[in-house]
Short mmCIF file of N, CA and C in Angstrom, two decimals:
data_model
loop_
_atom_site.label_atom_id
_atom_site.label_comp_id
_atom_site.label_asym_id
_atom_site.label_seq_id
_atom_site.Cartn_x
_atom_site.Cartn_y
_atom_site.Cartn_z
N UNK A 1 -16.72 -2.47 -12.34
CA UNK A 1 -15.42 -2.55 -11.70
C UNK A 1 -15.24 -1.29 -10.86
N UNK A 2 -14.76 -1.49 -9.67
CA UNK A 2 -14.50 -0.38 -8.77
C UNK A 2 -13.00 -0.30 -8.53
N UNK A 3 -12.42 0.87 -8.78
CA UNK A 3 -10.98 1.07 -8.64
C UNK A 3 -10.73 2.26 -7.73
N UNK A 4 -9.86 2.07 -6.76
CA UNK A 4 -9.49 3.16 -5.85
C UNK A 4 -8.35 3.94 -6.49
N UNK A 5 -8.50 5.27 -6.59
CA UNK A 5 -7.51 6.12 -7.22
C UNK A 5 -6.93 7.07 -6.19
N UNK A 6 -5.62 7.20 -6.20
CA UNK A 6 -4.94 8.12 -5.29
C UNK A 6 -4.45 9.32 -6.09
N UNK A 7 -4.94 10.49 -5.72
CA UNK A 7 -4.65 11.72 -6.44
C UNK A 7 -3.62 12.53 -5.67
N UNK A 8 -2.57 13.02 -6.35
CA UNK A 8 -1.57 13.83 -5.64
C UNK A 8 -2.18 15.09 -5.03
N UNK A 9 -1.80 15.37 -3.82
CA UNK A 9 -2.29 16.55 -3.11
C UNK A 9 -1.19 16.97 -2.14
N UNK A 10 -0.96 18.25 -2.05
CA UNK A 10 0.04 18.77 -1.13
C UNK A 10 -0.66 19.27 0.12
N UNK A 11 -0.14 18.88 1.27
CA UNK A 11 -0.69 19.34 2.54
C UNK A 11 0.42 20.01 3.33
N UNK A 12 0.03 20.89 4.21
CA UNK A 12 0.98 21.62 5.06
C UNK A 12 0.76 21.23 6.51
N UNK A 13 1.82 20.78 7.15
CA UNK A 13 1.78 20.48 8.58
C UNK A 13 2.78 21.43 9.24
N UNK A 14 2.31 22.30 10.12
CA UNK A 14 3.24 23.23 10.79
C UNK A 14 4.33 22.47 11.55
N UNK A 15 5.55 22.97 11.44
CA UNK A 15 6.71 22.31 12.05
C UNK A 15 6.56 22.09 13.54
N UNK A 16 5.87 22.99 14.21
CA UNK A 16 5.74 22.85 15.66
C UNK A 16 4.90 21.64 16.07
N UNK A 17 4.11 21.12 15.15
CA UNK A 17 3.29 19.94 15.46
C UNK A 17 4.05 18.63 15.24
N UNK A 18 5.16 18.66 14.53
CA UNK A 18 5.86 17.43 14.16
C UNK A 18 6.29 16.56 15.33
N UNK A 19 6.92 17.12 16.38
CA UNK A 19 7.33 16.24 17.49
C UNK A 19 6.15 15.48 18.12
N UNK A 20 5.05 16.17 18.32
CA UNK A 20 3.88 15.51 18.92
C UNK A 20 3.29 14.47 17.97
N UNK A 21 3.28 14.77 16.68
CA UNK A 21 2.77 13.81 15.70
C UNK A 21 3.63 12.55 15.68
N UNK A 22 4.94 12.76 15.69
CA UNK A 22 5.86 11.61 15.69
C UNK A 22 5.64 10.76 16.94
N UNK A 23 5.50 11.39 18.06
CA UNK A 23 5.29 10.66 19.31
C UNK A 23 4.00 9.85 19.27
N UNK A 24 2.90 10.49 18.85
CA UNK A 24 1.62 9.77 18.80
C UNK A 24 1.63 8.65 17.77
N UNK A 25 2.28 8.90 16.63
CA UNK A 25 2.39 7.85 15.61
C UNK A 25 3.19 6.67 16.16
N UNK A 26 4.27 6.97 16.87
CA UNK A 26 5.10 5.93 17.49
C UNK A 26 4.29 5.16 18.54
N UNK A 27 3.53 5.88 19.34
CA UNK A 27 2.70 5.23 20.36
C UNK A 27 1.66 4.32 19.72
N UNK A 28 1.08 4.77 18.60
CA UNK A 28 0.07 3.96 17.91
C UNK A 28 0.66 2.65 17.38
N UNK A 29 1.93 2.68 17.00
CA UNK A 29 2.57 1.47 16.48
C UNK A 29 2.99 0.50 17.58
N UNK A 30 3.06 0.98 18.80
CA UNK A 30 3.45 0.13 19.92
C UNK A 30 4.89 -0.34 19.78
N UNK A 31 5.12 -1.63 20.06
CA UNK A 31 6.47 -2.19 19.99
C UNK A 31 7.06 -2.11 18.58
N UNK A 32 6.21 -2.17 17.57
CA UNK A 32 6.70 -2.11 16.19
C UNK A 32 7.31 -0.75 15.88
N UNK A 33 6.96 0.26 16.65
CA UNK A 33 7.50 1.60 16.43
C UNK A 33 9.01 1.67 16.52
N UNK A 34 9.60 0.71 17.19
CA UNK A 34 11.06 0.69 17.32
C UNK A 34 11.76 0.14 16.10
N UNK A 35 11.07 -0.67 15.34
CA UNK A 35 11.73 -1.30 14.21
C UNK A 35 11.25 -0.81 12.84
N UNK A 36 10.11 -0.14 12.78
CA UNK A 36 9.57 0.35 11.52
C UNK A 36 10.22 1.68 11.16
N UNK A 37 10.69 1.81 9.93
CA UNK A 37 11.27 3.07 9.48
C UNK A 37 10.18 4.14 9.41
N UNK A 38 10.48 5.31 9.87
CA UNK A 38 9.51 6.41 9.84
C UNK A 38 9.30 6.86 8.39
N UNK A 39 8.11 7.35 8.13
CA UNK A 39 7.80 7.84 6.79
C UNK A 39 6.92 9.07 6.89
N UNK A 40 6.84 9.77 5.78
CA UNK A 40 5.93 10.91 5.74
C UNK A 40 4.49 10.44 5.93
N UNK A 41 4.22 9.24 5.48
CA UNK A 41 2.88 8.69 5.64
C UNK A 41 2.47 8.56 7.09
N UNK A 42 3.41 8.14 7.95
CA UNK A 42 3.11 8.05 9.38
C UNK A 42 2.65 9.41 9.90
N UNK A 43 3.37 10.47 9.53
CA UNK A 43 3.06 11.80 10.04
C UNK A 43 1.74 12.32 9.49
N UNK A 44 1.51 12.16 8.21
CA UNK A 44 0.28 12.67 7.61
C UNK A 44 -0.93 11.90 8.13
N UNK A 45 -0.82 10.58 8.23
CA UNK A 45 -1.94 9.80 8.76
C UNK A 45 -2.25 10.20 10.20
N UNK A 46 -1.21 10.44 10.99
CA UNK A 46 -1.44 10.87 12.37
C UNK A 46 -2.07 12.26 12.40
N UNK A 47 -1.65 13.15 11.51
CA UNK A 47 -2.25 14.49 11.44
C UNK A 47 -3.73 14.40 11.09
N UNK A 48 -4.09 13.47 10.22
CA UNK A 48 -5.51 13.28 9.89
C UNK A 48 -6.25 12.77 11.12
N UNK A 49 -5.69 11.79 11.82
CA UNK A 49 -6.32 11.26 13.04
C UNK A 49 -6.51 12.36 14.09
N UNK A 50 -5.52 13.25 14.19
CA UNK A 50 -5.57 14.32 15.19
C UNK A 50 -6.46 15.49 14.78
N UNK A 51 -6.98 15.47 13.56
CA UNK A 51 -7.86 16.53 13.11
C UNK A 51 -7.14 17.76 12.58
N UNK A 52 -5.85 17.65 12.29
CA UNK A 52 -5.11 18.80 11.76
C UNK A 52 -5.35 19.02 10.28
N UNK A 53 -5.79 17.99 9.59
CA UNK A 53 -6.04 18.08 8.15
C UNK A 53 -7.50 17.72 7.88
N UNK A 54 -8.39 18.62 8.26
CA UNK A 54 -9.84 18.35 8.18
C UNK A 54 -10.30 18.02 6.76
N UNK A 55 -9.61 18.56 5.75
CA UNK A 55 -10.03 18.29 4.37
C UNK A 55 -9.80 16.82 3.98
N UNK A 56 -9.08 16.08 4.82
CA UNK A 56 -8.83 14.66 4.55
C UNK A 56 -9.59 13.74 5.51
N UNK A 57 -10.50 14.29 6.28
CA UNK A 57 -11.27 13.49 7.24
C UNK A 57 -12.01 12.32 6.58
N UNK A 58 -12.42 12.51 5.34
CA UNK A 58 -13.18 11.45 4.65
C UNK A 58 -12.34 10.20 4.40
N UNK A 59 -11.02 10.29 4.57
CA UNK A 59 -10.14 9.14 4.37
C UNK A 59 -9.98 8.28 5.62
N UNK A 60 -10.58 8.72 6.72
CA UNK A 60 -10.46 7.99 7.98
C UNK A 60 -11.67 7.09 8.18
N UNK A 61 -11.40 5.83 8.50
CA UNK A 61 -12.49 4.87 8.72
C UNK A 61 -12.92 4.91 10.18
N UNK A 62 -13.97 4.17 10.49
CA UNK A 62 -14.49 4.14 11.86
C UNK A 62 -13.50 3.54 12.85
N UNK A 63 -12.62 2.66 12.38
CA UNK A 63 -11.64 2.05 13.28
C UNK A 63 -10.34 2.87 13.38
N UNK A 64 -10.39 4.11 12.95
CA UNK A 64 -9.28 5.07 13.07
C UNK A 64 -8.15 4.81 12.07
N UNK A 65 -8.37 3.95 11.09
CA UNK A 65 -7.37 3.74 10.04
C UNK A 65 -7.54 4.85 9.00
N UNK A 66 -6.42 5.29 8.43
CA UNK A 66 -6.46 6.35 7.43
C UNK A 66 -5.99 5.78 6.10
N UNK A 67 -6.86 5.84 5.09
CA UNK A 67 -6.56 5.29 3.77
C UNK A 67 -5.83 6.35 2.95
N UNK A 68 -4.50 6.42 3.14
CA UNK A 68 -3.72 7.48 2.54
C UNK A 68 -2.28 7.00 2.32
N UNK A 69 -1.72 7.32 1.17
CA UNK A 69 -0.32 7.00 0.87
C UNK A 69 0.38 8.28 0.45
N UNK A 70 1.60 8.46 0.90
CA UNK A 70 2.36 9.67 0.56
C UNK A 70 3.37 9.44 -0.54
N UNK A 71 3.81 8.24 -0.73
CA UNK A 71 4.88 7.95 -1.69
C UNK A 71 4.44 6.88 -2.68
N UNK A 72 3.86 7.31 -3.81
CA UNK A 72 3.36 6.30 -4.75
C UNK A 72 4.45 5.38 -5.28
N UNK A 73 5.69 5.81 -5.23
CA UNK A 73 6.79 4.96 -5.68
C UNK A 73 7.01 3.75 -4.80
N UNK A 74 6.41 3.75 -3.62
CA UNK A 74 6.60 2.62 -2.71
C UNK A 74 5.50 1.58 -2.83
N UNK A 75 4.69 1.67 -3.88
CA UNK A 75 3.67 0.66 -4.08
C UNK A 75 4.34 -0.70 -4.25
N UNK A 76 3.68 -1.72 -3.79
CA UNK A 76 4.25 -3.07 -3.81
C UNK A 76 4.13 -3.65 -5.21
N UNK A 77 5.27 -3.97 -5.85
CA UNK A 77 5.19 -4.55 -7.20
C UNK A 77 4.72 -6.00 -7.15
N UNK A 78 4.10 -6.43 -8.21
CA UNK A 78 3.66 -7.82 -8.30
C UNK A 78 4.81 -8.71 -8.74
N UNK A 79 4.74 -9.97 -8.35
CA UNK A 79 5.75 -10.95 -8.73
C UNK A 79 5.08 -12.18 -9.31
N UNK A 80 5.74 -12.79 -10.25
CA UNK A 80 5.34 -14.11 -10.75
C UNK A 80 6.56 -15.00 -10.56
N UNK A 81 6.37 -16.08 -9.84
CA UNK A 81 7.47 -17.01 -9.54
C UNK A 81 8.68 -16.28 -8.95
N UNK A 82 8.40 -15.46 -7.95
CA UNK A 82 9.44 -14.72 -7.21
C UNK A 82 10.24 -13.75 -8.08
N UNK A 83 9.65 -13.24 -9.14
CA UNK A 83 10.32 -12.28 -10.01
C UNK A 83 9.36 -11.13 -10.28
N UNK A 84 9.83 -9.91 -10.07
CA UNK A 84 9.01 -8.74 -10.36
C UNK A 84 8.74 -8.70 -11.85
N UNK A 85 7.49 -8.39 -12.18
CA UNK A 85 7.10 -8.38 -13.60
C UNK A 85 6.70 -6.99 -14.04
N UNK A 86 6.85 -6.74 -15.35
CA UNK A 86 6.37 -5.50 -15.95
C UNK A 86 4.89 -5.69 -16.26
N UNK A 87 4.23 -4.62 -16.67
CA UNK A 87 2.82 -4.74 -17.06
C UNK A 87 2.67 -5.65 -18.27
N UNK A 88 3.61 -5.57 -19.18
CA UNK A 88 3.55 -6.44 -20.36
C UNK A 88 3.65 -7.91 -19.96
N UNK A 89 4.58 -8.23 -19.09
CA UNK A 89 4.74 -9.62 -18.64
C UNK A 89 3.52 -10.09 -17.88
N UNK A 90 2.93 -9.22 -17.08
CA UNK A 90 1.72 -9.57 -16.35
C UNK A 90 0.58 -9.84 -17.31
N UNK A 91 0.44 -8.98 -18.32
CA UNK A 91 -0.59 -9.17 -19.33
C UNK A 91 -0.41 -10.51 -20.04
N UNK A 92 0.83 -10.84 -20.41
CA UNK A 92 1.11 -12.13 -21.05
C UNK A 92 0.73 -13.29 -20.14
N UNK A 93 1.06 -13.20 -18.87
CA UNK A 93 0.73 -14.27 -17.93
C UNK A 93 -0.78 -14.44 -17.80
N UNK A 94 -1.49 -13.32 -17.75
CA UNK A 94 -2.95 -13.40 -17.64
C UNK A 94 -3.57 -13.95 -18.92
N UNK A 95 -3.04 -13.58 -20.08
CA UNK A 95 -3.56 -14.11 -21.34
C UNK A 95 -3.30 -15.61 -21.45
N UNK A 96 -2.13 -16.06 -21.02
CA UNK A 96 -1.83 -17.50 -21.04
C UNK A 96 -2.78 -18.26 -20.13
N UNK A 97 -3.09 -17.69 -18.99
CA UNK A 97 -4.02 -18.34 -18.06
C UNK A 97 -5.41 -18.41 -18.68
N UNK A 98 -5.85 -17.33 -19.34
CA UNK A 98 -7.18 -17.30 -19.96
C UNK A 98 -7.26 -18.32 -21.10
N UNK A 99 -6.19 -18.45 -21.88
CA UNK A 99 -6.18 -19.40 -23.00
C UNK A 99 -6.24 -20.84 -22.50
N UNK A 100 -5.77 -21.09 -21.30
CA UNK A 100 -5.73 -22.46 -20.79
C UNK A 100 -6.90 -22.79 -19.87
N UNK A 101 -7.93 -21.97 -19.82
CA UNK A 101 -9.06 -22.22 -18.93
C UNK A 101 -9.80 -23.51 -19.26
N UNK A 102 -9.71 -23.99 -20.49
CA UNK A 102 -10.39 -25.22 -20.87
C UNK A 102 -9.72 -26.47 -20.32
N UNK A 103 -8.50 -26.35 -19.81
CA UNK A 103 -7.74 -27.49 -19.28
C UNK A 103 -8.01 -27.60 -17.78
N UNK A 104 -8.08 -28.81 -17.28
CA UNK A 104 -8.31 -29.01 -15.85
C UNK A 104 -7.18 -28.38 -15.04
N UNK A 105 -7.53 -27.82 -13.89
CA UNK A 105 -6.54 -27.11 -13.08
C UNK A 105 -5.40 -28.02 -12.60
N UNK A 106 -5.67 -29.32 -12.38
CA UNK A 106 -4.57 -30.18 -11.94
C UNK A 106 -3.54 -30.38 -13.05
N UNK A 107 -3.96 -30.24 -14.33
CA UNK A 107 -3.02 -30.34 -15.44
C UNK A 107 -2.09 -29.13 -15.51
N UNK A 108 -2.51 -28.02 -14.91
CA UNK A 108 -1.74 -26.78 -14.97
C UNK A 108 -1.04 -26.46 -13.66
N UNK A 109 -1.13 -27.34 -12.69
CA UNK A 109 -0.61 -27.01 -11.37
C UNK A 109 0.86 -26.61 -11.39
N UNK A 110 1.64 -27.20 -12.29
CA UNK A 110 3.06 -26.83 -12.35
C UNK A 110 3.33 -25.71 -13.35
N UNK A 111 2.31 -25.28 -14.10
CA UNK A 111 2.50 -24.27 -15.14
C UNK A 111 1.88 -22.92 -14.80
N UNK A 112 0.94 -22.89 -13.90
CA UNK A 112 0.28 -21.63 -13.58
C UNK A 112 1.17 -20.79 -12.67
N UNK A 113 1.51 -19.59 -13.12
CA UNK A 113 2.31 -18.73 -12.25
C UNK A 113 1.46 -18.17 -11.12
N UNK A 114 2.04 -18.10 -9.94
CA UNK A 114 1.35 -17.48 -8.82
C UNK A 114 1.66 -16.00 -8.79
N UNK A 115 0.66 -15.17 -8.73
CA UNK A 115 0.85 -13.73 -8.68
C UNK A 115 0.68 -13.29 -7.25
N UNK A 116 1.74 -12.77 -6.67
CA UNK A 116 1.71 -12.34 -5.28
C UNK A 116 2.37 -10.98 -5.15
N UNK A 117 1.91 -10.17 -4.19
CA UNK A 117 2.55 -8.88 -3.98
C UNK A 117 3.92 -9.06 -3.35
N UNK A 118 4.84 -8.21 -3.74
CA UNK A 118 6.19 -8.24 -3.18
C UNK A 118 6.28 -7.18 -2.10
N UNK A 119 6.71 -7.56 -0.93
CA UNK A 119 6.82 -6.61 0.17
C UNK A 119 8.26 -6.12 0.26
N UNK A 120 8.39 -4.84 0.43
CA UNK A 120 9.72 -4.26 0.59
C UNK A 120 10.15 -4.36 2.04
N UNK A 121 11.41 -4.57 2.23
CA UNK A 121 11.95 -4.65 3.59
C UNK A 121 11.85 -3.29 4.25
N UNK A 122 11.51 -3.29 5.54
CA UNK A 122 11.35 -2.04 6.27
C UNK A 122 12.69 -1.44 6.61
#
């Protein structure tokens, strides 16, 4: 099993670079830049793209995407039947699915919960 882990790290971006970073981040978003709420992530990812944070260069892919999150609290929670679930509830749902593997899938079509990520409004 391969799991991606995000480790807290503090970075410093000099204040004088912020206006230019905001502008380039906005330009990169194009028309969406007008409707997307700004975040620290936008600034840090742009700083990585611009080479201001060389110690984070390894997080940038060949297509210029930066695999970096600044606010772990904004992770997308999972939902079952349009309801956010706790880890315990998710575990119960997965155990119920495992216990019913011997039954044909069409018999469970109305009973199997769909697990989907919940997106937060921008």
